[in-house]
Short mmCIF file of C-alpha atoms in Angstrom, two decimals:
data_model
loop_
_atom_site.label_atom_id
_atom_site.label_comp_id
_atom_site.label_asym_id
_atom_site.label_seq_id
_atom_site.Cartn_x
_atom_site.Cartn_y
_atom_site.Cartn_z
CA LEU A 1316 0.00 0.00 0.00
CA ARG A 1317 1.07 3.55 -0.63
CA PRO A 1318 1.85 5.50 2.59
CA GLU A 1319 -1.25 7.69 2.35
CA ARG A 1320 -3.55 4.65 1.95
CA ARG A 1321 -1.84 2.85 4.84
CA LYS A 1322 -2.34 5.95 7.03
CA LYS A 1323 -6.04 6.07 6.08
CA ARG A 1324 -6.42 2.42 7.05
CA LEU A 1325 -4.86 2.99 10.47
CA GLU A 1326 -6.68 6.24 11.31
CA PRO A 1327 -9.61 4.56 13.13
CA ALA A 1328 -7.18 2.92 15.56
CA PHE A 1329 -5.60 6.27 16.35
CA ALA A 1330 -8.75 8.42 16.35
CA PHE A 1331 -9.03 8.85 20.12
CA MET A 1332 -5.81 7.33 21.43
CA ALA A 1333 -3.10 9.25 19.63
CA ALA A 1334 -1.07 9.87 22.78
CA ALA A 1335 -0.48 6.19 23.61
CA ASN A 1336 2.91 5.03 24.79
CA LEU A 1337 5.37 3.55 22.35
CA VAL A 1338 5.23 -0.19 21.87
CA MET A 1339 7.81 -2.59 20.42
CA VAL A 1340 6.83 -4.21 17.12
CA TYR A 1341 8.32 -7.50 15.94
CA ALA A 1342 7.69 -8.30 12.28
CA LEU A 1343 8.66 -11.88 11.52
CA LEU A 1344 8.43 -14.18 8.55
CA ALA A 1345 5.56 -16.61 8.95
CA ARG A 1346 7.89 -19.56 9.56
CA ASP A 1347 9.61 -17.69 12.43
CA PHE A 1348 6.47 -16.26 14.03
CA THR A 1349 5.47 -19.21 16.22
CA VAL A 1350 9.06 -20.05 17.14
CA SER A 1351 9.73 -16.46 18.25
CA TYR A 1352 6.59 -16.32 20.37
CA VAL A 1353 7.28 -19.61 22.12
CA THR A 1354 10.88 -18.54 22.77
CA GLN A 1355 9.87 -15.11 24.12
CA VAL A 1356 6.88 -16.17 26.21
CA GLY A 1357 7.52 -19.78 27.17
CA SER A 1358 5.70 -22.94 26.30
CA ARG A 1359 2.36 -21.45 25.26
CA SER A 1360 1.52 -22.62 21.77
CA VAL A 1361 0.23 -20.33 19.04
CA PRO A 1362 -2.49 -21.63 16.71
CA ASP A 1363 -1.37 -21.85 13.10
CA TRP A 1364 -4.19 -19.49 12.04
CA VAL A 1365 -2.87 -16.58 14.18
CA ALA A 1366 -1.12 -13.88 12.12
CA GLY A 1367 -0.51 -11.35 14.90
CA MET A 1368 -0.47 -11.01 18.63
CA PHE A 1369 -0.19 -8.36 21.33
CA ASP A 1370 1.29 -9.36 24.68
CA GLY A 1371 2.84 -6.02 25.60
CA LYS A 1372 4.75 -6.22 22.33
CA ILE A 1373 3.21 -6.40 18.88
CA ARG A 1374 4.18 -9.53 16.98
CA VAL A 1375 3.13 -9.72 13.34
CA SER A 1376 3.72 -12.54 10.89
CA LEU A 1377 4.78 -11.15 7.51
CA GLU A 1378 3.94 -12.78 4.25
CA ALA A 1379 7.03 -14.51 2.86
CA ASP A 1380 5.96 -13.87 -0.73
CA GLY A 1381 8.41 -11.00 -1.28
CA GLY A 1382 5.50 -8.57 -1.66
CA ASP A 1383 5.13 -5.10 -0.20
CA GLY A 1384 3.71 -6.31 3.12
CA SER A 1385 0.23 -4.99 2.35
CA ALA A 1386 -1.29 -8.32 3.44
CA SER A 1387 0.06 -7.62 6.93
CA ALA A 1388 -1.31 -4.05 7.19
CA PRO A 1389 -4.72 -5.06 8.63
CA VAL A 1390 -3.00 -7.39 11.10
CA LEU A 1391 -0.71 -4.59 12.23
CA ALA A 1392 -3.68 -2.20 12.57
CA HIS A 1393 -5.49 -4.85 14.64
CA GLU A 1394 -2.54 -5.35 16.99
CA LEU A 1395 -1.89 -1.59 17.25
CA ALA A 1396 -5.51 -1.16 18.31
CA HIS A 1397 -4.92 -3.65 21.15
CA ALA A 1398 -1.86 -1.67 22.29
CA LEU A 1399 -3.66 1.66 22.10
CA LEU A 1400 -6.78 0.36 23.84
CA ARG A 1401 -4.75 -1.19 26.65
CA ASP A 1402 -2.96 2.10 27.21
CA ALA A 1403 -6.08 4.29 26.99
CA SER A 1404 -8.16 2.03 29.27
CA GLY A 1405 -5.46 1.54 31.89
CA ASP A 1406 -5.46 -2.16 30.92
CA ARG A 1407 -9.09 -2.45 32.10
CA ALA A 1408 -10.88 -3.07 28.80
CA PRO A 1409 -12.70 -6.41 28.62
CA GLY A 1410 -11.62 -8.93 26.02
CA TRP A 1411 -14.77 -8.49 23.91
CA LEU A 1412 -14.04 -4.77 23.59
CA HIS A 1413 -10.40 -5.46 22.72
CA GLU A 1414 -11.22 -7.91 19.96
CA GLY A 1415 -14.21 -6.03 18.60
CA PHE A 1416 -12.41 -2.68 18.56
CA ALA A 1417 -9.24 -4.19 17.08
CA GLN A 1418 -11.19 -5.69 14.18
CA TRP A 1419 -13.17 -2.50 13.65
CA SER A 1420 -9.95 -0.45 13.69
CA ALA A 1421 -8.42 -2.73 11.08
CA GLY A 1422 -11.35 -1.93 8.80
CA ARG A 1423 -13.30 -5.15 9.20
CA ARG A 1424 -17.09 -4.87 9.14
CA MET A 1425 -19.72 -7.53 9.76
CA PRO A 1426 -22.50 -7.33 7.16
CA TRP A 1427 -25.75 -8.40 8.83
CA ARG A 1428 -26.43 -11.00 6.14
CA GLU A 1429 -23.13 -12.75 7.03
CA LEU A 1430 -23.74 -12.77 10.79
CA PRO A 1431 -25.72 -16.07 10.99
CA GLU A 1432 -22.99 -17.98 9.16
CA ALA A 1433 -20.26 -16.27 11.18
CA LEU A 1434 -22.00 -17.29 14.39
CA SER A 1435 -22.39 -20.90 13.31
CA GLY A 1436 -19.58 -21.80 15.72
CA GLY A 1437 -21.94 -21.04 18.59
CA ALA A 1438 -23.17 -17.72 19.94
CA THR A 1439 -22.38 -16.76 23.52
CA SER A 1440 -25.20 -15.31 25.60
CA THR A 1441 -23.45 -13.38 28.40
CA ALA A 1442 -20.45 -11.10 28.74
CA ALA A 1443 -18.93 -13.46 31.33
CA ALA A 1444 -19.27 -16.43 28.97
CA LEU A 1445 -17.76 -14.38 26.15
CA GLU A 1446 -14.78 -13.45 28.34
CA ALA A 1447 -14.28 -17.09 29.37
CA LYS A 1448 -14.33 -18.24 25.75
CA LEU A 1449 -11.85 -15.53 24.74
CA ARG A 1450 -9.40 -16.91 27.31
CA SER A 1451 -9.74 -20.51 26.17
CA ALA A 1452 -7.95 -22.42 23.42
CA LEU A 1453 -9.97 -22.05 20.24
CA ASP A 1454 -9.96 -23.73 16.89
CA ARG A 1455 -10.31 -21.56 13.79
CA LYS A 1456 -14.11 -21.93 13.48
CA ALA A 1457 -14.76 -21.12 17.15
CA ALA A 1458 -12.38 -18.15 16.99
CA ARG A 1459 -14.14 -16.78 13.90
CA SER A 1460 -17.50 -17.09 15.61
CA LEU A 1461 -16.22 -15.41 18.76
CA TYR A 1462 -14.54 -12.61 16.80
CA ALA A 1463 -17.76 -12.08 14.82
CA GLN A 1464 -19.63 -11.67 18.11
CA THR A 1465 -17.14 -9.13 19.47
CA LEU A 1466 -17.10 -7.16 16.23
CA SER A 1467 -20.89 -7.13 16.07
CA LEU A 1468 -21.06 -5.84 19.66
CA VAL A 1469 -18.72 -2.94 18.86
CA GLU A 1470 -20.52 -2.21 15.60
CA HIS A 1471 -23.87 -2.24 17.43
CA LEU A 1472 -22.53 0.20 20.03
CA ILE A 1473 -21.20 2.53 17.33
CA ASP A 1474 -24.36 2.19 15.22
CA ARG A 1475 -26.67 2.99 18.15
CA ARG A 1476 -24.60 5.53 20.08
CA GLY A 1477 -21.84 6.69 17.72
CA GLU A 1478 -18.07 6.56 18.01
CA GLY A 1479 -18.30 8.96 20.95
CA ALA A 1480 -19.79 6.16 23.06
CA LEU A 1481 -16.64 4.13 22.48
CA VAL A 1482 -14.57 7.12 23.54
CA CYS A 1483 -16.64 7.49 26.73
CA ILE A 1484 -16.37 3.82 27.64
CA VAL A 1485 -12.61 3.74 27.15
CA SER A 1486 -12.16 7.03 29.00
CA ARG A 1487 -14.15 5.76 31.97
CA LEU A 1488 -12.22 2.51 32.01
CA GLY A 1489 -8.97 4.51 32.02
CA SER A 1490 -9.93 6.78 34.91
#
């Protein structure tokens, strides 16, 4: 992507959290991504479908196709959103808000007509159940369903109350 298009793509993640602290970013070839994470963090395994991760540091798997890295731009925006949200909320944002906001910031949207299929992995009925599932080991289908739920929650909030509601929630969490 050209620099101006990349900036446009990342703007939602920075809209209300521009003053966040600096965070270290590790960009690794796909084959090195899992090995690096296990070495840095310990024995925790990383599912093969994960392309990025935020654990205080942003870790992004780059495409090894020799391209311009544009395939990794949404992943980087997603992980940056996690870093910014953690900083702005004083590390008090719930997991559903993290995942929903990170997807929304990366430009992902959940068309209503796709929601039933996206939720075919099983919808979660309470915030506590959603949080518990987010902390558990997930296969790709369950993760997609869970991410669809978190994104739809954030989209619903923004649709009903506007982006300002998101700002208010994060501000209150941070104070």
